[in-house]
Amino acid sequence: MSSLSASETVETVETAESVQTPAPAAIAEKPLESPPAIKVEDLHLYYRTKAEANPTLKAALIRKVKRQKVEQKVIKAVQGVSFEVPHGTVLGVIGHNGAGKSTLLRALSGILPPTQGRVEVRGRVSTLLALGVGFNQNLTGRENIVLGGLAQGWSKDQIREKENSIIDFADLDTLSEGAIDRPMKTYSSGMYARVAFAVGVHMDPDILLVDEALSAGDARFKERATEKMLELCENARTIVLVSHGLETVRHMSNHCIWMDHGNLVQSGDPDEVIDNYIEKQHKDREEADRKKAAAEAKEAREDEALAAKAEKTKEALQKVIGEDV
């Protein structure tokens, strides 16, 4: 039921009669905007941690006897972030350590629930948040491929179809012959990276979330990984790439956001956002250098003052006792 008044209702009816209704064909021809692959609205993510400088058993017992509570500190990892990612977009996410990039990605993957706000993700998601996470080190590389596929919801038939492609892409034999059938606890970090990345990108995801995955492995692997990512981009897949490699983000992304202390500073063209980020980093570094130089100069002046005071004290003592101290 509408809550319009009688006069408002009449006006609405008259307006509707005065406007010609388009033919059904015209309505059918009007393109409909598809919803974005990712939509984030006013996202807040907070952590609670105990603010205890030196946690010990003795301190815990004293608190219990005195019925004291440990003060909790709230860490605001993401604060009021909103953006949309259309299908087929490669979104780069940049920012300094602790800016909230990885936390944001974990929220998009569904690992972390929002403290406040809303996250909508439409499509099949594959995550590369930390290469090798979820693998069983006691199992072989081949067995972990199966494990990873099952964890992502593949059927055994789908895993068998993709297994050889994953093994070929990982190409562990170039590092150590027969490595794919050895326990992963014998693998180097680069071998881990190859298997994890190969499993992630062969899922045929609609949305791929990548956190620093391209920074692991040797130069040859990085080149192959970049080529695979570009292939996914060409196939109109949606990719969210978190990286400190600014040139990688500049080269691969068609949109970029800059995070700083949990806040969204800028969103737009990758070249513009990255250039502004680099300029801000330079200014922050210059300011830090100035503060450091000022602190060192102050400390030097204080040392000189103490030395002068000590010299005067020594002279006064010499006059009193009439001999060198």
GROMACS .gro file of C-alpha atoms in nm:
model
  325
    1MET     CA    1   0.000   0.000   0.000
    2SER     CA    2   0.130   0.345  -0.088
    3SER     CA    3   0.138   0.615   0.179
    4LEU     CA    4   0.070   0.896  -0.073
    5SER     CA    5  -0.206   1.152   0.006
    6ALA     CA    6  -0.515   1.186  -0.215
    7SER     CA    7  -0.375   1.489  -0.399
    8GLU     CA    8  -0.043   1.314  -0.456
    9THR     CA    9  -0.225   1.009  -0.591
   10VAL     CA   10  -0.421   1.216  -0.842
   11GLU     CA   11  -0.107   1.391  -0.960
   12THR     CA   12   0.065   1.057  -1.013
   13VAL     CA   13  -0.224   0.919  -1.215
   14GLU     CA   14  -0.242   1.229  -1.432
   15THR     CA   15   0.129   1.221  -1.501
   16ALA     CA   16   0.114   0.854  -1.591
   17GLU     CA   17  -0.173   0.920  -1.839
   18SER     CA   18   0.011   1.209  -2.000
   19VAL     CA   19   0.323   1.004  -2.069
   20GLN     CA   20   0.311   0.765  -2.365
   21THR     CA   21   0.395   0.409  -2.270
   22PRO     CA   22   0.679   0.275  -2.485
   23ALA     CA   23   0.618  -0.032  -2.696
   24PRO     CA   24   0.729  -0.367  -2.552
   25ALA     CA   25   0.999  -0.393  -2.819
   26ALA     CA   26   1.154  -0.064  -2.710
   27ILE     CA   27   1.165  -0.184  -2.349
   28ALA     CA   28   1.327  -0.509  -2.453
   29GLU     CA   29   1.595  -0.325  -2.650
   30LYS     CA   30   1.696  -0.108  -2.350
   31PRO     CA   31   2.016  -0.255  -2.205
   32LEU     CA   32   2.009  -0.357  -1.842
   33GLU     CA   33   2.306  -0.275  -1.623
   34SER     CA   34   2.455  -0.589  -1.473
   35PRO     CA   35   2.534  -0.580  -1.101
   36PRO     CA   36   2.902  -0.544  -1.012
   37ALA     CA   37   3.114  -0.849  -0.936
   38ILE     CA   38   3.208  -0.697  -0.599
   39LYS     CA   39   3.026  -0.430  -0.402
   40VAL     CA   40   3.156  -0.296  -0.070
   41GLU     CA   41   2.942  -0.054   0.131
   42ASP     CA   42   3.071   0.132   0.439
   43LEU     CA   43   3.294  -0.159   0.543
   44HIS     CA   44   3.442  -0.152   0.893
   45LEU     CA   45   3.664  -0.429   1.032
   46TYR     CA   46   3.784  -0.409   1.392
   47TYR     CA   47   4.009  -0.639   1.595
   48ARG     CA   48   4.010  -0.662   1.973
   49THR     CA   49   4.335  -0.743   2.146
   50LYS     CA   50   4.452  -0.742   2.507
   51ALA     CA   51   4.661  -0.435   2.586
   52GLU     CA   52   4.905  -0.608   2.821
   53ALA     CA   53   5.270  -0.507   2.804
   54ASN     CA   54   5.419  -0.812   2.979
   55PRO     CA   55   5.175  -1.104   3.007
   56THR     CA   56   5.300  -1.349   3.272
   57LEU     CA   57   5.146  -1.611   3.499
   58LYS     CA   58   5.228  -1.398   3.804
   59ALA     CA   59   5.050  -1.097   3.654
   60ALA     CA   60   4.748  -1.313   3.569
   61LEU     CA   61   4.728  -1.447   3.927
   62ILE     CA   62   4.754  -1.097   4.073
   63ARG     CA   63   4.475  -0.976   3.846
   64LYS     CA   64   4.258  -1.269   3.948
   65VAL     CA   65   4.311  -1.203   4.321
   66LYS     CA   66   4.244  -0.830   4.279
   67ARG     CA   67   3.959  -0.903   4.034
   68GLN     CA   68   4.113  -0.678   3.775
   69LYS     CA   69   4.020  -0.695   3.408
   70VAL     CA   70   4.268  -0.679   3.122
   71GLU     CA   71   4.217  -0.368   2.916
   72GLN     CA   72   4.119  -0.446   2.559
   73LYS     CA   73   4.250  -0.243   2.267
   74VAL     CA   74   4.042  -0.202   1.952
   75ILE     CA   75   4.240  -0.201   1.627
   76LYS     CA   76   4.048  -0.044   1.339
   77ALA     CA   77   4.191  -0.232   1.041
   78VAL     CA   78   3.936  -0.104   0.785
   79GLN     CA   79   3.725   0.207   0.834
   80GLY     CA   80   3.426   0.307   0.621
   81VAL     CA   81   3.549   0.174   0.287
   82SER     CA   82   3.309   0.168  -0.010
   83PHE     CA   83   3.372   0.077  -0.374
   84GLU     CA   84   3.242  -0.136  -0.661
   85VAL     CA   85   3.429  -0.367  -0.899
   86PRO     CA   86   3.252  -0.432  -1.233
   87HIS     CA   87   3.291  -0.771  -1.401
   88GLY     CA   88   3.612  -0.796  -1.602
   89THR     CA   89   3.797  -0.537  -1.392
   90VAL     CA   90   4.150  -0.589  -1.264
   91LEU     CA   91   4.162  -0.393  -0.939
   92GLY     CA   92   4.500  -0.315  -0.786
   93VAL     CA   93   4.517  -0.242  -0.413
   94ILE     CA   94   4.822  -0.052  -0.286
   95GLY     CA   95   4.935   0.093   0.047
   96HIS     CA   96   5.203   0.064   0.313
   97ASN     CA   97   5.231  -0.227   0.557
   98GLY     CA   98   4.940  -0.217   0.799
   99ALA     CA   99   4.721  -0.011   0.565
  100GLY     CA  100   4.444  -0.276   0.572
  101LYS     CA  101   4.496  -0.429   0.227
  102SER     CA  102   4.514  -0.794   0.330
  103THR     CA  103   4.233  -0.750   0.582
  104LEU     CA  104   4.016  -0.607   0.306
  105LEU     CA  105   4.094  -0.905   0.083
  106ARG     CA  106   4.003  -1.148   0.361
  107ALA     CA  107   3.670  -0.972   0.396
  108LEU     CA  108   3.607  -1.008   0.021
  109SER     CA  109   3.689  -1.380   0.041
  110GLY     CA  110   3.446  -1.431   0.330
  111ILE     CA  111   3.715  -1.527   0.582
  112LEU     CA  112   3.651  -1.221   0.799
  113PRO     CA  113   3.293  -1.104   0.863
  114PRO     CA  114   3.239  -0.727   0.858
  115THR     CA  115   3.217  -0.552   1.192
  116GLN     CA  116   2.992  -0.305   1.016
  117GLY     CA  117   2.883  -0.257   0.657
  118ARG     CA  118   2.817  -0.494   0.370
  119VAL     CA  119   3.020  -0.699   0.120
  120GLU     CA  120   2.858  -0.852  -0.189
  121VAL     CA  121   3.051  -1.089  -0.416
  122ARG     CA  122   2.889  -1.238  -0.726
  123GLY     CA  123   3.065  -1.534  -0.888
  124ARG     CA  124   3.294  -1.828  -0.816
  125VAL     CA  125   3.588  -1.706  -0.608
  126SER     CA  126   3.943  -1.838  -0.595
  127THR     CA  127   4.177  -1.700  -0.331
  128LEU     CA  128   4.555  -1.678  -0.320
  129LEU     CA  129   4.583  -1.499   0.013
  130ALA     CA  130   4.895  -1.681   0.128
  131LEU     CA  131   5.063  -1.934  -0.095
  132GLY     CA  132   5.060  -2.281   0.057
  133VAL     CA  133   4.801  -2.209   0.327
  134GLY     CA  134   4.574  -2.510   0.360
  135PHE     CA  135   4.829  -2.759   0.227
  136ASN     CA  136   4.925  -3.061   0.435
  137GLN     CA  137   5.303  -3.076   0.455
  138ASN     CA  138   5.301  -3.450   0.514
  139LEU     CA  139   5.121  -3.514   0.184
  140THR     CA  140   5.287  -3.509  -0.157
  141GLY     CA  141   5.243  -3.225  -0.404
  142ARG     CA  142   5.010  -3.442  -0.614
  143GLU     CA  143   4.798  -3.530  -0.311
  144ASN     CA  144   4.777  -3.165  -0.210
  145ILE     CA  145   4.649  -3.078  -0.556
  146VAL     CA  146   4.362  -3.318  -0.493
  147LEU     CA  147   4.315  -3.176  -0.143
  148GLY     CA  148   4.310  -2.820  -0.274
  149GLY     CA  149   4.061  -2.911  -0.545
  150LEU     CA  150   3.826  -3.081  -0.298
  151ALA     CA  151   3.851  -2.780  -0.065
  152GLN     CA  152   3.742  -2.556  -0.353
  153GLY     CA  153   3.442  -2.777  -0.428
  154TRP     CA  154   3.574  -2.967  -0.730
  155SER     CA  155   3.453  -3.318  -0.801
  156LYS     CA  156   3.708  -3.599  -0.835
  157ASP     CA  157   3.647  -3.609  -1.210
  158GLN     CA  158   3.719  -3.235  -1.239
  159ILE     CA  159   4.037  -3.277  -1.038
  160ARG     CA  160   4.156  -3.560  -1.263
  161GLU     CA  161   4.088  -3.345  -1.570
  162LYS     CA  162   4.293  -3.053  -1.436
  163GLU     CA  163   4.566  -3.244  -1.252
  164ASN     CA  164   4.808  -3.275  -1.544
  165SER     CA  165   4.763  -2.909  -1.641
  166ILE     CA  166   4.838  -2.802  -1.284
  167ILE     CA  167   5.147  -3.024  -1.264
  168ASP     CA  168   5.273  -2.899  -1.601
  169PHE     CA  169   5.224  -2.536  -1.498
  170ALA     CA  170   5.398  -2.587  -1.162
  171ASP     CA  171   5.686  -2.755  -1.350
  172LEU     CA  172   5.859  -2.881  -1.035
  173ASP     CA  173   6.078  -3.122  -1.233
  174THR     CA  174   6.293  -2.828  -1.346
  175LEU     CA  175   6.378  -2.772  -0.979
  176SER     CA  176   6.393  -3.130  -0.853
  177GLU     CA  177   6.298  -3.437  -1.053
  178GLY     CA  178   6.004  -3.629  -0.905
  179ALA     CA  179   5.928  -3.353  -0.653
  180ILE     CA  180   5.553  -3.365  -0.722
  181ASP     CA  181   5.540  -3.710  -0.560
  182ARG     CA  182   5.741  -3.613  -0.252
  183PRO     CA  183   5.602  -3.470   0.075
  184MET     CA  184   5.563  -3.093   0.064
  185LYS     CA  185   5.760  -3.056   0.386
  186THR     CA  186   6.066  -3.118   0.167
  187TYR     CA  187   5.974  -2.825  -0.065
  188SER     CA  188   6.139  -2.486  -0.078
  189SER     CA  189   5.924  -2.172  -0.058
  190GLY     CA  190   5.952  -2.135  -0.436
  191MET     CA  191   5.822  -2.489  -0.494
  192TYR     CA  192   5.535  -2.418  -0.254
  193ALA     CA  193   5.455  -2.105  -0.452
  194ARG     CA  194   5.445  -2.291  -0.782
  195VAL     CA  195   5.200  -2.556  -0.662
  196ALA     CA  196   4.973  -2.312  -0.477
  197PHE     CA  197   4.955  -2.066  -0.766
  198ALA     CA  198   4.896  -2.343  -1.019
  199VAL     CA  199   4.602  -2.479  -0.818
  200GLY     CA  200   4.452  -2.133  -0.769
  201VAL     CA  201   4.457  -2.014  -1.129
  202HIS     CA  202   4.336  -2.344  -1.278
  203MET     CA  203   4.005  -2.327  -1.091
  204ASP     CA  204   3.855  -2.118  -1.375
  205PRO     CA  205   3.734  -1.861  -1.121
  206ASP     CA  206   3.499  -1.574  -1.196
  207ILE     CA  207   3.680  -1.370  -0.930
  208LEU     CA  208   4.045  -1.417  -0.834
  209LEU     CA  209   4.174  -1.260  -0.511
  210VAL     CA  210   4.554  -1.240  -0.503
  211ASP     CA  211   4.766  -1.119  -0.209
  212GLU     CA  212   5.136  -1.084  -0.299
  213ALA     CA  213   5.131  -1.420  -0.481
  214LEU     CA  214   5.342  -1.284  -0.766
  215SER     CA  215   5.622  -1.185  -0.527
  216ALA     CA  216   5.713  -1.548  -0.449
  217GLY     CA  217   5.919  -1.784  -0.658
  218ASP     CA  218   6.206  -1.732  -0.900
  219ALA     CA  219   6.217  -1.500  -1.201
  220ARG     CA  220   6.101  -1.769  -1.443
  221PHE     CA  221   5.799  -1.855  -1.228
  222LYS     CA  222   5.708  -1.488  -1.187
  223GLU     CA  223   5.710  -1.447  -1.564
  224ARG     CA  224   5.482  -1.748  -1.615
  225ALA     CA  225   5.255  -1.635  -1.331
  226THR     CA  226   5.224  -1.289  -1.481
  227GLU     CA  227   5.142  -1.437  -1.823
  228LYS     CA  228   4.870  -1.652  -1.664
  229MET     CA  229   4.725  -1.352  -1.484
  230LEU     CA  230   4.717  -1.156  -1.810
  231GLU     CA  231   4.542  -1.450  -1.975
  232LEU     CA  232   4.275  -1.439  -1.703
  233CYS     CA  233   4.241  -1.064  -1.762
  234GLU     CA  234   4.187  -1.118  -2.134
  235ASN     CA  235   3.913  -1.370  -2.054
  236ALA     CA  236   3.723  -1.093  -1.872
  237ARG     CA  237   3.779  -1.240  -1.527
  238THR     CA  238   3.756  -1.011  -1.227
  239ILE     CA  239   4.083  -0.989  -1.034
  240VAL     CA  240   4.171  -0.810  -0.711
  241LEU     CA  241   4.549  -0.783  -0.680
  242VAL     CA  242   4.714  -0.669  -0.355
  243SER     CA  243   5.082  -0.599  -0.404
  244HIS     CA  244   5.374  -0.380  -0.301
  245GLY     CA  245   5.504  -0.424  -0.657
  246LEU     CA  246   5.378  -0.093  -0.792
  247GLU     CA  247   5.495  -0.159  -1.148
  248THR     CA  248   5.311  -0.492  -1.146
  249VAL     CA  249   4.992  -0.317  -1.036
  250ARG     CA  250   5.048  -0.041  -1.292
  251HIS     CA  251   5.099  -0.296  -1.572
  252MET     CA  252   4.815  -0.535  -1.490
  253SER     CA  253   4.538  -0.321  -1.338
  254ASN     CA  254   4.281  -0.104  -1.510
  255HIS     CA  255   4.162   0.041  -1.178
  256CYS     CA  256   4.342   0.104  -0.850
  257ILE     CA  257   4.261   0.193  -0.490
  258TRP     CA  258   4.501   0.330  -0.229
  259MET     CA  259   4.458   0.225   0.134
  260ASP     CA  260   4.614   0.410   0.429
  261HIS     CA  261   4.556   0.317   0.796
  262GLY     CA  262   4.230   0.142   0.709
  263ASN     CA  263   4.093   0.431   0.501
  264LEU     CA  264   4.035   0.453   0.127
  265VAL     CA  265   4.251   0.750   0.021
  266GLN     CA  266   4.201   0.743  -0.356
  267SER     CA  267   4.031   0.536  -0.625
  268GLY     CA  268   4.084   0.574  -0.997
  269ASP     CA  269   4.330   0.532  -1.284
  270PRO     CA  270   4.631   0.319  -1.177
  271ASP     CA  271   4.893   0.563  -1.309
  272GLU     CA  272   4.738   0.858  -1.128
  273VAL     CA  273   4.682   0.671  -0.799
  274ILE     CA  274   5.029   0.513  -0.796
  275ASP     CA  275   5.203   0.842  -0.880
  276ASN     CA  276   5.019   1.017  -0.595
  277TYR     CA  277   5.106   0.731  -0.360
  278ILE     CA  278   5.476   0.750  -0.453
  279GLU     CA  279   5.475   1.129  -0.404
  280LYS     CA  280   5.315   1.087  -0.060
  281GLN     CA  281   5.573   0.822   0.032
  282HIS     CA  282   5.856   1.061  -0.064
  283LYS     CA  283   5.704   1.342   0.142
  284ASP     CA  284   5.659   1.110   0.443
  285ARG     CA  285   6.019   0.991   0.410
  286GLU     CA  286   6.148   1.350   0.392
  287GLU     CA  287   5.942   1.445   0.697
  288ALA     CA  288   6.071   1.142   0.887
  289ASP     CA  289   6.430   1.236   0.794
  290ARG     CA  290   6.372   1.593   0.915
  291LYS     CA  291   6.232   1.470   1.246
  292LYS     CA  292   6.522   1.230   1.289
  293ALA     CA  293   6.778   1.505   1.215
  294ALA     CA  294   6.604   1.741   1.459
  295ALA     CA  295   6.601   1.473   1.730
  296GLU     CA  296   6.971   1.399   1.675
  297ALA     CA  297   7.058   1.771   1.687
  298LYS     CA  298   6.861   1.812   2.010
  299GLU     CA  299   7.038   1.513   2.163
  300ALA     CA  300   7.377   1.655   2.060
  301ARG     CA  301   7.293   1.993   2.221
  302GLU     CA  302   7.187   1.819   2.542
  303ASP     CA  303   7.512   1.619   2.545
  304GLU     CA  304   7.714   1.941   2.498
  305ALA     CA  305   7.523   2.109   2.779
  306LEU     CA  306   7.588   1.815   3.013
  307ALA     CA  307   7.957   1.815   2.920
  308ALA     CA  308   7.983   2.190   2.987
  309LYS     CA  309   7.806   2.150   3.320
  310ALA     CA  310   8.039   1.866   3.418
  311GLU     CA  311   8.342   2.081   3.328
  312LYS     CA  312   8.217   2.369   3.543
  313THR     CA  313   8.155   2.130   3.833
  314LYS     CA  314   8.509   1.997   3.796
  315GLU     CA  315   8.657   2.351   3.802
  316ALA     CA  316   8.455   2.438   4.113
  317LEU     CA  317   8.580   2.129   4.295
  318GLN     CA  318   8.941   2.211   4.199
  319LYS     CA  319   8.908   2.555   4.358
  320VAL     CA  320   8.761   2.407   4.677
  321ILE     CA  321   9.018   2.135   4.742
  322GLY     CA  322   9.308   2.308   4.569
  323GLU     CA  323   9.409   2.009   4.361
  324ASP     CA  324   9.309   1.822   4.043
  325VAL     CA  325   9.015   1.590   4.065
   0.00000   0.00000   0.00000
